[in-house]
XYZ file of C-alpha atoms in Angstrom:
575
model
C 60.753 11.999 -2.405
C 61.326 15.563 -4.005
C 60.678 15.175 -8.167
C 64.095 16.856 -9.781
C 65.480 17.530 -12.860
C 68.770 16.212 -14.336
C 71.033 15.470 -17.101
C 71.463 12.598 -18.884
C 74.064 12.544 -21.424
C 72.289 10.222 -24.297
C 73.494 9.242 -27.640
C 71.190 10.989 -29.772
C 71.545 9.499 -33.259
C 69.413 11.099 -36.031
C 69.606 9.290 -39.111
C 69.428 11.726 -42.317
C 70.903 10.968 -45.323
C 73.097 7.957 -44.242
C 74.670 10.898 -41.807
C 74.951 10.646 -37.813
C 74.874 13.748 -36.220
C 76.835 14.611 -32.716
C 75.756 13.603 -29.400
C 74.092 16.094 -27.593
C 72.467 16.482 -24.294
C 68.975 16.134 -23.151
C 66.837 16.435 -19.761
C 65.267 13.444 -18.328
C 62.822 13.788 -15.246
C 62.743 11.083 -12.693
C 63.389 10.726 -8.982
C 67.050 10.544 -7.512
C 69.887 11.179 -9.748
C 69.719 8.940 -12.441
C 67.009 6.880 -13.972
C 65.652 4.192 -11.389
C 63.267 1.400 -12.001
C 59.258 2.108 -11.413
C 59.308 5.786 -11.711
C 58.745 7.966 -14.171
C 61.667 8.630 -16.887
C 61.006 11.436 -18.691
C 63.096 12.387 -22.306
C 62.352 16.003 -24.115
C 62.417 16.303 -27.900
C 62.617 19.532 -29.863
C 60.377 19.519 -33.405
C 61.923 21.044 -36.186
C 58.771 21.741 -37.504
C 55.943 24.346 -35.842
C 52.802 23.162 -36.344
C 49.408 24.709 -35.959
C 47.759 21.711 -34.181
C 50.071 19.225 -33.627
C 47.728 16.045 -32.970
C 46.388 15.839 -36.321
C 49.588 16.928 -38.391
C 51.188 14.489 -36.216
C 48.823 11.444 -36.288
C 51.955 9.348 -34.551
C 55.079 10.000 -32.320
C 56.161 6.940 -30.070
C 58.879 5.516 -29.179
C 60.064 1.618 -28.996
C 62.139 0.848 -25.990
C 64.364 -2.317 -25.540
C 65.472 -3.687 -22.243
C 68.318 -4.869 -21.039
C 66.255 -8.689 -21.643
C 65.491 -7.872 -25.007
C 62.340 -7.329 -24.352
C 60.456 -4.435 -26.431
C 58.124 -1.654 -24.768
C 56.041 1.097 -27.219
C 54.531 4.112 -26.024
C 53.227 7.660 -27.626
C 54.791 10.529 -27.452
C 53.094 13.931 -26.610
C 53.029 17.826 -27.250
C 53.760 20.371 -24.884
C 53.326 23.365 -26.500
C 55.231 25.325 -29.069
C 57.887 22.948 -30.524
C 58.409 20.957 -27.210
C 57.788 17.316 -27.351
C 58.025 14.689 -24.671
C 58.124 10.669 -23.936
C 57.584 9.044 -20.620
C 58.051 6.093 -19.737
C 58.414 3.722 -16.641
C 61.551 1.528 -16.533
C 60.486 -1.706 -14.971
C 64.559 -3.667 -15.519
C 67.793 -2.624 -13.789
C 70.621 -2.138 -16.695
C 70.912 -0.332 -19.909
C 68.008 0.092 -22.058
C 68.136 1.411 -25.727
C 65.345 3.576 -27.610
C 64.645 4.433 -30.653
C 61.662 7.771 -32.141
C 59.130 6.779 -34.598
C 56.954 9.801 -36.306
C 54.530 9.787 -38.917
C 56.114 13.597 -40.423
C 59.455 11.699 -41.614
C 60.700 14.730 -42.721
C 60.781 16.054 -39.136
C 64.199 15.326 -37.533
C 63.864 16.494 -34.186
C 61.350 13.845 -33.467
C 61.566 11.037 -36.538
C 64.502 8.476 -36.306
C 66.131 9.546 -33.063
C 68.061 6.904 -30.867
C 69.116 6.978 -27.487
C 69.827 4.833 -24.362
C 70.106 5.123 -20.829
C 71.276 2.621 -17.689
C 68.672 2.831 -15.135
C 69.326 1.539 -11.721
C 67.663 0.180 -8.671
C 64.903 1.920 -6.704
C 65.511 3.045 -2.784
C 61.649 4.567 -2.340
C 60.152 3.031 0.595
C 56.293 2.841 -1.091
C 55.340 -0.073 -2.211
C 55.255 0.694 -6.113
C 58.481 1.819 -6.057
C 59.864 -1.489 -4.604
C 57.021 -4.160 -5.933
C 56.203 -2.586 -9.208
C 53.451 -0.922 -10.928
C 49.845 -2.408 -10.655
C 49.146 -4.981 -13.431
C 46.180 -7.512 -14.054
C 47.836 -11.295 -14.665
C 45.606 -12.699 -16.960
C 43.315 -15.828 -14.709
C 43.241 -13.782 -11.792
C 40.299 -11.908 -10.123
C 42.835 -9.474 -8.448
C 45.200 -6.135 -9.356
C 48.837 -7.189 -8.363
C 51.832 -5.277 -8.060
C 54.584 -6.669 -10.612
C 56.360 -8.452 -8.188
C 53.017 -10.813 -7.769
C 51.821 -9.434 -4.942
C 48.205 -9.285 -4.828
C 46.631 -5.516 -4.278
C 43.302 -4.581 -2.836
C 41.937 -1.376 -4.212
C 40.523 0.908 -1.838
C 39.714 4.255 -3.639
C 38.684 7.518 -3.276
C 36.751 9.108 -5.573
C 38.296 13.087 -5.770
C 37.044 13.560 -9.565
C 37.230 17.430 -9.360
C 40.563 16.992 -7.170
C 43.527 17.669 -9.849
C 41.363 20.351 -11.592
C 40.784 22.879 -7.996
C 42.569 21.763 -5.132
C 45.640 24.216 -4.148
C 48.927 22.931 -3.272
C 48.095 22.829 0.479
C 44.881 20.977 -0.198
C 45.872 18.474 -2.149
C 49.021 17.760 0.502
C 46.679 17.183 3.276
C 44.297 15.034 1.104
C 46.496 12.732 -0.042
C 48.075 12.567 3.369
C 44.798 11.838 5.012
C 44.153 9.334 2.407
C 47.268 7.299 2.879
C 47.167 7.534 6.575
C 43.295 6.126 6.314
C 44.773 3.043 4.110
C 43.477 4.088 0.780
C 45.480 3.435 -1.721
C 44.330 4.772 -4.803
C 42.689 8.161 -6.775
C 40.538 8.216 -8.873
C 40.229 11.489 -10.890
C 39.096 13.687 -13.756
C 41.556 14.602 -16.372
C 39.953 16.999 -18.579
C 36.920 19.707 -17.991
C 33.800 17.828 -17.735
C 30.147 18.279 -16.322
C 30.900 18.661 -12.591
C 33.854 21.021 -13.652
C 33.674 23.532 -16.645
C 37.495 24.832 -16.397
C 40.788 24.359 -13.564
C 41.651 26.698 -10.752
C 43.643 28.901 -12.952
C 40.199 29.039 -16.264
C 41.800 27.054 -18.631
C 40.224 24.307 -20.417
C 41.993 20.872 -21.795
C 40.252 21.339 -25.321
C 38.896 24.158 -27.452
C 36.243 23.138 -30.483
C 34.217 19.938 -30.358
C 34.441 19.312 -33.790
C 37.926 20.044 -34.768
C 39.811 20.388 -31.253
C 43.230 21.831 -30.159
C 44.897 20.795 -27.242
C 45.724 23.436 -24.146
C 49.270 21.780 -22.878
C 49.400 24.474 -20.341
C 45.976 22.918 -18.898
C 47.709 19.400 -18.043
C 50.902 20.931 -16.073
C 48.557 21.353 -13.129
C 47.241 17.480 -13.629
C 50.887 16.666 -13.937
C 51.746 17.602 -10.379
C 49.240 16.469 -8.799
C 49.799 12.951 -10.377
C 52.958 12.862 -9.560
C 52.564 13.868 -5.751
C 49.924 11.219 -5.279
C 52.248 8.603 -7.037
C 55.415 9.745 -4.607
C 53.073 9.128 -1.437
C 52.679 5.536 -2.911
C 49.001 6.164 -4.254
C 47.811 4.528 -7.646
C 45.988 7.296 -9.705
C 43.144 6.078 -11.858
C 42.755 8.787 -14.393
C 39.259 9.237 -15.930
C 39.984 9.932 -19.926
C 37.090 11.074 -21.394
C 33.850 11.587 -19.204
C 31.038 10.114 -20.873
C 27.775 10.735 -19.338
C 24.836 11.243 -22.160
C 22.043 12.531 -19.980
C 22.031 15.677 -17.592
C 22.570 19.081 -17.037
C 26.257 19.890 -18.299
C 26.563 17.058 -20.537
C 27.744 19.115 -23.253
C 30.899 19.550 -20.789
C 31.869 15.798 -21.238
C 34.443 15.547 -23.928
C 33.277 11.266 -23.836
C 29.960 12.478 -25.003
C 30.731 15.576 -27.075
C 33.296 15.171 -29.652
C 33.328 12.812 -32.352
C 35.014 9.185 -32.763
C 37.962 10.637 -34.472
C 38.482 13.208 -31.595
C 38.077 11.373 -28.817
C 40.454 8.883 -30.032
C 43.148 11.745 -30.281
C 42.409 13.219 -26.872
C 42.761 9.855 -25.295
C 45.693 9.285 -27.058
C 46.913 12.357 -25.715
C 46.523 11.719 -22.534
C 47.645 8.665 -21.892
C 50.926 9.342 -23.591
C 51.081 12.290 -21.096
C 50.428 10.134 -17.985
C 52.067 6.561 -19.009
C 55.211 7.004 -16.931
C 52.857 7.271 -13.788
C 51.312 4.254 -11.630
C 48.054 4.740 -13.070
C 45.516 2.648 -14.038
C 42.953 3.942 -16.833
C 39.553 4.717 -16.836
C 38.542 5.219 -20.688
C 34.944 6.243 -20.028
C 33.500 8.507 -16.909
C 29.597 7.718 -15.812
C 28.678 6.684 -19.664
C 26.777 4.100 -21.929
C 28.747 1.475 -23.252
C 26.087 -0.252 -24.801
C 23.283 -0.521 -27.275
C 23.772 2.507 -29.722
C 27.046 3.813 -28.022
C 29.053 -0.144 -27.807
C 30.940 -0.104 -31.163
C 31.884 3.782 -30.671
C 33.496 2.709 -26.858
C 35.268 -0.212 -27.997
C 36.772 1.317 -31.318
C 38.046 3.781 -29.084
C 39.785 1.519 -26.670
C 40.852 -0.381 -29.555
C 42.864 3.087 -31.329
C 43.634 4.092 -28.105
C 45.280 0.827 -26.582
C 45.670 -2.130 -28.926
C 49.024 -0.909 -30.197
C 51.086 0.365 -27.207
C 51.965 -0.892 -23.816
C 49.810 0.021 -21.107
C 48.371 -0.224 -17.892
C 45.559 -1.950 -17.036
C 42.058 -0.575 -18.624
C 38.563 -0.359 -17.113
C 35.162 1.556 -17.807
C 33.508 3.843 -15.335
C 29.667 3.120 -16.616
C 26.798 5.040 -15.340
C 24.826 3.758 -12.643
C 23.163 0.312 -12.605
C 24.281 -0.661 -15.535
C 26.853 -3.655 -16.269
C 29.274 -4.269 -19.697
C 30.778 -6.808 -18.475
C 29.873 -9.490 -21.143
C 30.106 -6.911 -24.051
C 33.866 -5.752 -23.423
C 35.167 -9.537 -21.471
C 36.975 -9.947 -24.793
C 38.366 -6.781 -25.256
C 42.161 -7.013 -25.273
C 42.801 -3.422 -24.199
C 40.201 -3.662 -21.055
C 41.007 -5.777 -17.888
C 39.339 -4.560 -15.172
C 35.014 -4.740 -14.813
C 34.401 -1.868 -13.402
C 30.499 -0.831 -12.643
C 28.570 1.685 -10.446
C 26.024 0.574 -8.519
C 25.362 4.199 -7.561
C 23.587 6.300 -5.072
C 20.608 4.628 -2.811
C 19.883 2.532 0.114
C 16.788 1.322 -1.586
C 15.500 -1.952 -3.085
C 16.451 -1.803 -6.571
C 19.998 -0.767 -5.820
C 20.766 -3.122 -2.972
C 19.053 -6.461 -4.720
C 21.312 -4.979 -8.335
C 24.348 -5.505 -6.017
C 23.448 -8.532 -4.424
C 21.680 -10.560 -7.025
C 22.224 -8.856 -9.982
C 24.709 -9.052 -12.862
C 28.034 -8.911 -11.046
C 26.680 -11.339 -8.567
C 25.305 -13.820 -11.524
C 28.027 -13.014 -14.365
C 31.325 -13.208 -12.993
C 32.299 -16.659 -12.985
C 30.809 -17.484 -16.311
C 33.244 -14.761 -18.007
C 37.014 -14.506 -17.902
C 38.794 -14.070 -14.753
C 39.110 -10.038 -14.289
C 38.721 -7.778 -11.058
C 35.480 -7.019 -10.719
C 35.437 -3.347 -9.177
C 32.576 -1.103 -7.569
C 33.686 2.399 -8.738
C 30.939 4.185 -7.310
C 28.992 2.930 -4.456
C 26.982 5.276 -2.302
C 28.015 8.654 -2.028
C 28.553 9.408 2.241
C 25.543 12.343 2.235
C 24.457 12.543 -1.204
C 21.377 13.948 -0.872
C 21.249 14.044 2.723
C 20.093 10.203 2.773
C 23.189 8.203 2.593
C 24.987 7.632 5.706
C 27.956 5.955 6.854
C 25.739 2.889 7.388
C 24.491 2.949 4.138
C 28.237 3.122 2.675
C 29.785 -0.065 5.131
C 26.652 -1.784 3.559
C 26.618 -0.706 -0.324
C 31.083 -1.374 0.106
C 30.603 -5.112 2.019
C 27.729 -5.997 -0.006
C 29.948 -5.574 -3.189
C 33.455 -7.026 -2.082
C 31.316 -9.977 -1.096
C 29.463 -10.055 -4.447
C 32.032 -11.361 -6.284
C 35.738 -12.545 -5.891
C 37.479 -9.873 -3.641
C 39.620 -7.537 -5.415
C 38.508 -4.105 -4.119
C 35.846 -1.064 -3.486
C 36.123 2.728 -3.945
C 34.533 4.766 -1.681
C 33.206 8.732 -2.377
C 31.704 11.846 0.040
C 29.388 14.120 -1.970
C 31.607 16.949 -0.570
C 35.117 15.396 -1.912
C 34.248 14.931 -5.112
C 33.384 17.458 -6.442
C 36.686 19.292 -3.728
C 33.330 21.589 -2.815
C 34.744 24.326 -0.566
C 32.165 25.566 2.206
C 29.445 27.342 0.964
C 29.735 26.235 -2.205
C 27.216 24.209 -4.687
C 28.075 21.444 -6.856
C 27.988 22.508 -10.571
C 25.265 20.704 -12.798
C 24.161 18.433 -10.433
C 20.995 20.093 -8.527
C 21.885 20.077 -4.986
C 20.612 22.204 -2.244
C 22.865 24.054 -0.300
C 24.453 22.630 3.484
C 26.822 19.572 0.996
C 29.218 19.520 4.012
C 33.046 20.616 2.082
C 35.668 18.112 0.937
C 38.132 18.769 4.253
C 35.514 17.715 6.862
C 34.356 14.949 4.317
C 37.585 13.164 4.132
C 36.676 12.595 8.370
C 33.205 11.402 8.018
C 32.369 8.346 10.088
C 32.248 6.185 6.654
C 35.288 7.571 5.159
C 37.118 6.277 7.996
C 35.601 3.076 8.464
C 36.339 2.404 4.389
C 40.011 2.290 5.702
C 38.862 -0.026 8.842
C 37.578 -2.282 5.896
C 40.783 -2.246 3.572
C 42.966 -3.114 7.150
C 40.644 -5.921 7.760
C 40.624 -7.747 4.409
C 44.761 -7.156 4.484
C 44.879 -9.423 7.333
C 44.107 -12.420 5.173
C 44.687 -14.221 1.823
C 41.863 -12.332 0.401
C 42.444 -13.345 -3.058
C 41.675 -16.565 -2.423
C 38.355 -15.692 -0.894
C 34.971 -16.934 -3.221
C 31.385 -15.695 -3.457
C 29.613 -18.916 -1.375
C 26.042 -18.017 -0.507
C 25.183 -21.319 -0.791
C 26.628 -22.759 2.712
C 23.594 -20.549 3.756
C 21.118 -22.641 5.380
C 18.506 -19.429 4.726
C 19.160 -16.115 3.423
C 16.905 -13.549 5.286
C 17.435 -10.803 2.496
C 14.711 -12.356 0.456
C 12.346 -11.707 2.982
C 13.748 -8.032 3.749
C 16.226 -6.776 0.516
C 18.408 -4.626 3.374
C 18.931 -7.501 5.170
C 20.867 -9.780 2.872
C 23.890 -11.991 4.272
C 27.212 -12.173 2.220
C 29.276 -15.071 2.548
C 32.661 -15.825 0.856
C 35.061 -18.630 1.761
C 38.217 -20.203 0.723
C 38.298 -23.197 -1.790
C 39.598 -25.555 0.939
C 36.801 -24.314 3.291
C 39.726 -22.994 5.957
C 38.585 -19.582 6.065
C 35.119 -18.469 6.097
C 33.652 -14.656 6.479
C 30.340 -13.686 6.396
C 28.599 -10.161 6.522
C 25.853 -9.702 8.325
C 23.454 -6.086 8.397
C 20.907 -6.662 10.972
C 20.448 -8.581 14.396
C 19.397 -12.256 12.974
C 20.307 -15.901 13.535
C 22.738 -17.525 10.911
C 23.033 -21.261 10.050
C 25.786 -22.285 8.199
C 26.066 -25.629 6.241
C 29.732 -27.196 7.307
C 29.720 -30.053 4.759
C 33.297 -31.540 5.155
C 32.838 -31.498 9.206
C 35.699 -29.060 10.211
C 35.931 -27.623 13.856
C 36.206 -23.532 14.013
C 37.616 -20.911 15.707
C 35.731 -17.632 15.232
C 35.764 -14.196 15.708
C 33.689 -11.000 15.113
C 34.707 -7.566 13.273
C 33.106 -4.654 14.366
C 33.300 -2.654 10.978
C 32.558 0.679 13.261
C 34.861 0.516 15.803
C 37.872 -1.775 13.916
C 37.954 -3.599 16.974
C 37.525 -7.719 17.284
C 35.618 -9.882 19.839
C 35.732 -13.418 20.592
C 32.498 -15.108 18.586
C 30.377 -18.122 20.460
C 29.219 -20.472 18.054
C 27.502 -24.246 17.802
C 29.429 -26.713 15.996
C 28.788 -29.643 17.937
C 26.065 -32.069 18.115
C 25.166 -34.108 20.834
C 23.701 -37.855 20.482
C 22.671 -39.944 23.267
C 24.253 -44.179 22.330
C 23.763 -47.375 24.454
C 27.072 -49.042 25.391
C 28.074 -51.690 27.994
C 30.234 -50.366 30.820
C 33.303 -52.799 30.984
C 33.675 -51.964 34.533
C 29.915 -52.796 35.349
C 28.977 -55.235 32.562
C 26.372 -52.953 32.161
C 24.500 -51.355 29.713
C 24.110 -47.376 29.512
C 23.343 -44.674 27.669
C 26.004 -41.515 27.359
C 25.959 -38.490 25.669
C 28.809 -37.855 22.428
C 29.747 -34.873 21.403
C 30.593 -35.079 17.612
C 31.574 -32.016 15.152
C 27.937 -31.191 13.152
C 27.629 -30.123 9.697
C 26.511 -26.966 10.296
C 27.570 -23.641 12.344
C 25.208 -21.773 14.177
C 25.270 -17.941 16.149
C 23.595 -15.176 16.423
C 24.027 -11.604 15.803
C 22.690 -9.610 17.944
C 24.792 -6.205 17.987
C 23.792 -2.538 17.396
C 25.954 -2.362 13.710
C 26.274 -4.431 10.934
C 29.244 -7.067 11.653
C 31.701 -9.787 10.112
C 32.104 -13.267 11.461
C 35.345 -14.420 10.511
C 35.705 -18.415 10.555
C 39.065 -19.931 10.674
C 39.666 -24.097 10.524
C 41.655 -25.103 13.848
């Protein structure tokens, strides 16, 4: 649906003096003709003040919204150059809502003490965030749901560099691609960083790393591209401030560059700029949220998020490395994200399988845990589509399912052919983003989203331990994944190489079963021994003689094999 303009006639009240001035008319930017419920609602404000860097001679702008409930919603305002000022915000009621400006320059009556309202209606978008609602984290849930309750699996795609290069055409087919593939969320870069020193058109979010101004014109690209991947019904997971401390180009990354003080208003910034948008944050790009760095990270989420309304919050950190017990009880941060990063070796694969996610989620609170960044499809020329099915299985099964993200060395960096990825070392032949998007793994992510959608995946749990042996300790690459319901209904297990499984089936239930071919999305009829057989003596009533027969009696285990030429799933369901 086309993004338009219109007017909204709003009573604009600004209190001066005891005086009320005239109503007057303002812009409002939202989809259809009037304001409708889960999209973006947009109201302009004109400062009567010019000032010659805005975010630190105005330290606040927000405004409080009530809804037709009562309830009470507070978000920042933001600059957009020259004395234009903006709020956006996402209605989420049917019926009239009221608003009223807050700004720390009192004195400043185009954006202190101004009242409006507005009636915003129903929502006739066919995507499902238009007509479910935006993605929120209910607190006691390992899942993303939309507002409506509806629990949401994340399948990303990593396009960090995709907002900052790609041309209107590009970023059309992309998305298209995406959603046609069953992905159903970006995640992206917001500001220049060390994979991208400037946008398509040289301009820069920032100037200074000390003392910074702000480049509104820099964000009007961002803008459109958010809102175009929102409109095809795609969550956008913004990356705030990229963090990494270590590497060529690091001096690029605003998360490890500018000081506590400046981070905190550049985040500020740009969340107010991208609130009214299904979005769900990332603070921190590739960094260290730990040791020397921890306090620094969570004052900033703190400044950034304790005293607004948002969406939910997660941390990108760099590979191998989980925060999970350090930020649990954050109250801005609800989603544990980690990257397990880029190999097919040892130390990455056991780190997914029996490391901290694997060990650590059940003994904090109930969040999503996320795998950001798996392996790369052809980083390095080493990681193939194998490698990603394996690295992107391995880690829904880790932990309670709630999602995966999935990234192409060539998309991420939206590397046009011939090109080389900035600051990151690599040899030319890095295949560009438009054949990337059809590599065999890039596909078969989407295979994997339209599987797990075919069941109550939420209520699907980490069990290992029905395992009667787990060959992965003997070889790392060949570890089995199991996860089953609470009632024991549904069981699936993941299985990389050609093995036999035994299963332990402790409350004696009788399956049906079928395998997933995670290559080919296609499913086959599974053989499998449930039943035992014991040999009794009994008299024959006929004969009045005694003889021995043969019972058949459901066992308490479940045996197969695997013996196909990909990885599969076995897929267990109680008759």
């Amino acid at each position: 649906m086309k993004r338009t303009f219109i007017s909204v006639l709003v009573s604009l009240i600004f209190i001066l003096n005891g005086f009320t001035q005239n109503t007057i008319e303002i812009q409002a930017q939202e989809t259809d003709s009037f304001p409708i419920i889960w999209s973006k609602f947009e109201i302009p404000f004109t400062s009567s003040k010019t000032y010659d860097n805005p975010i630190y001679e105005v330290r606040d702008f927000r405004v409080v919204f009530s809804a037709p409930s009562g309830r009470k919603k507070t978000v920042r305002g933001f600059w957009d150059g020259g004395t234009d000022w903006k709020v956006r915000f996402m209605p989420d009621e049917v019926g009239k809502w009221t608003w009223k400006s807050e700004c720390t320059d009192t004195e400043n009556q185009g954006l202190n003490k101004v009242e409006g309202d507005f009636t915003c209606n129903g929502n006739n978008h066919q995507e499902l965030l238009f007509q479910k609602g935006t993605i929120q984290h209910e607190p006691g849930k390992y899942y993303l749901s939309y507002s409506d309750g509806t629990p949401f699996f994340w399948l990303a795609c990593t396009a960090w560099n995709g907002a900052l290069k790609s041309t209107d055409e590009e970023w059309q087919h992309y998305l298209s691609q995406r959603k046609e593939n069953h992905y159903n969320t970006i995640q992206l870069v917001t500001t220049e960083w060390r994979g991208c020193d400037k946008n398509a058109e040289g301009l820069t979010a920032i100037e200074g790393t000390g003392r910074i101004k702000i480049h509104p014109e820099f964000f009007k690209r961002i803008d459109k591209k958010i809102d175009e991947a929102n409109d095809k019904g795609l969550l956008v997971s913004p990356v705030i401030l990229w963090a990494l401390p270590m590497g060529q180009g690091r001096e690029l990354s605003p998360g490890y560059t500018l000081p506590l003080e400046e981070a905190v208003l550049l985040a500020k910034y740009i969340v107010a700029r991208y609130q009214g948008n299904h979005v769900v944050w990332t603070l921190g790009g590739d960094g260290k949220y730990y040791d020397d760095l921890e306090l620094k990270w969570k004052e900033i989420g703190r400044r950034v998020f304790n005293d607004i309304d948002h969406a939910p919050v997660t941390l990108h950190p760099h590979g191998r490395s989980f925060v999970g017990d350090l930020y649990a009880q954050e109250d801005w941060y609800d989603l544990m994200g980690y990257q397990s990063s880029h190999s097919n070796q040892e130390g990455t694969v056991n780190w997914i399988n029996k490391g901290p996610v694997a060990k650590m989620w059940s003994k904090l609170k109930p969040m999503p845990y996320i795998n950001l960044e798996p392996n790369y499809e052809e980083i390095g020329f080493r990681i193939d589509a194998t490698d990603v099915r394996n690295a992107s299985y391995w880690s829904i099964f880790a932990n309670p399912i709630a999602g995966v993200t999935y990234g192409a060395n060539g998309i991420w960096p939206w590397l046009q052919p011939g090109e080389r990825i900035l600051n990151h070392g690599d040899t030319d032949g890095v295949t560009g983003w438009r054949k990337s998007i059809e590599f065999p793994g890039s596909i078969q992510m989407g295979y994997l989203a339209e599987f797990v959608n075919q069941f109550d995946w939420w209520k699907l749990f980490p069990a290992n331990e029905i395992l009667e042996s787990q060959p992965g300790e003997e070889k790392f690459n060949h570890w089995i994944s199991v996860v089953k319901s609470a009632d024991d209904k549904t069981i699936m297990v993941y299985i990389p190489e050609n093995c036999d499984v035994k299963l332990f089936n402790p409350k004696g239930y009788e399956y049906s079963a079928q395998w997933f071919n995670p290559v080919t999305n296609k499913y086959t009829k599974a053989d499998i021994l449930q039943k035992e057989f014991e040999e009794v003596r009994r008299v024959n009533f006929d004969s009045g003689q005694a003889e021995t027969v043969t019972i058949a009696k459901i066992s308490n285990t479940i045996q197969f094999a695997h013996n196909f030429e990909n990885d599969m799933i076995i897929v267990l369901k109680k008759k």
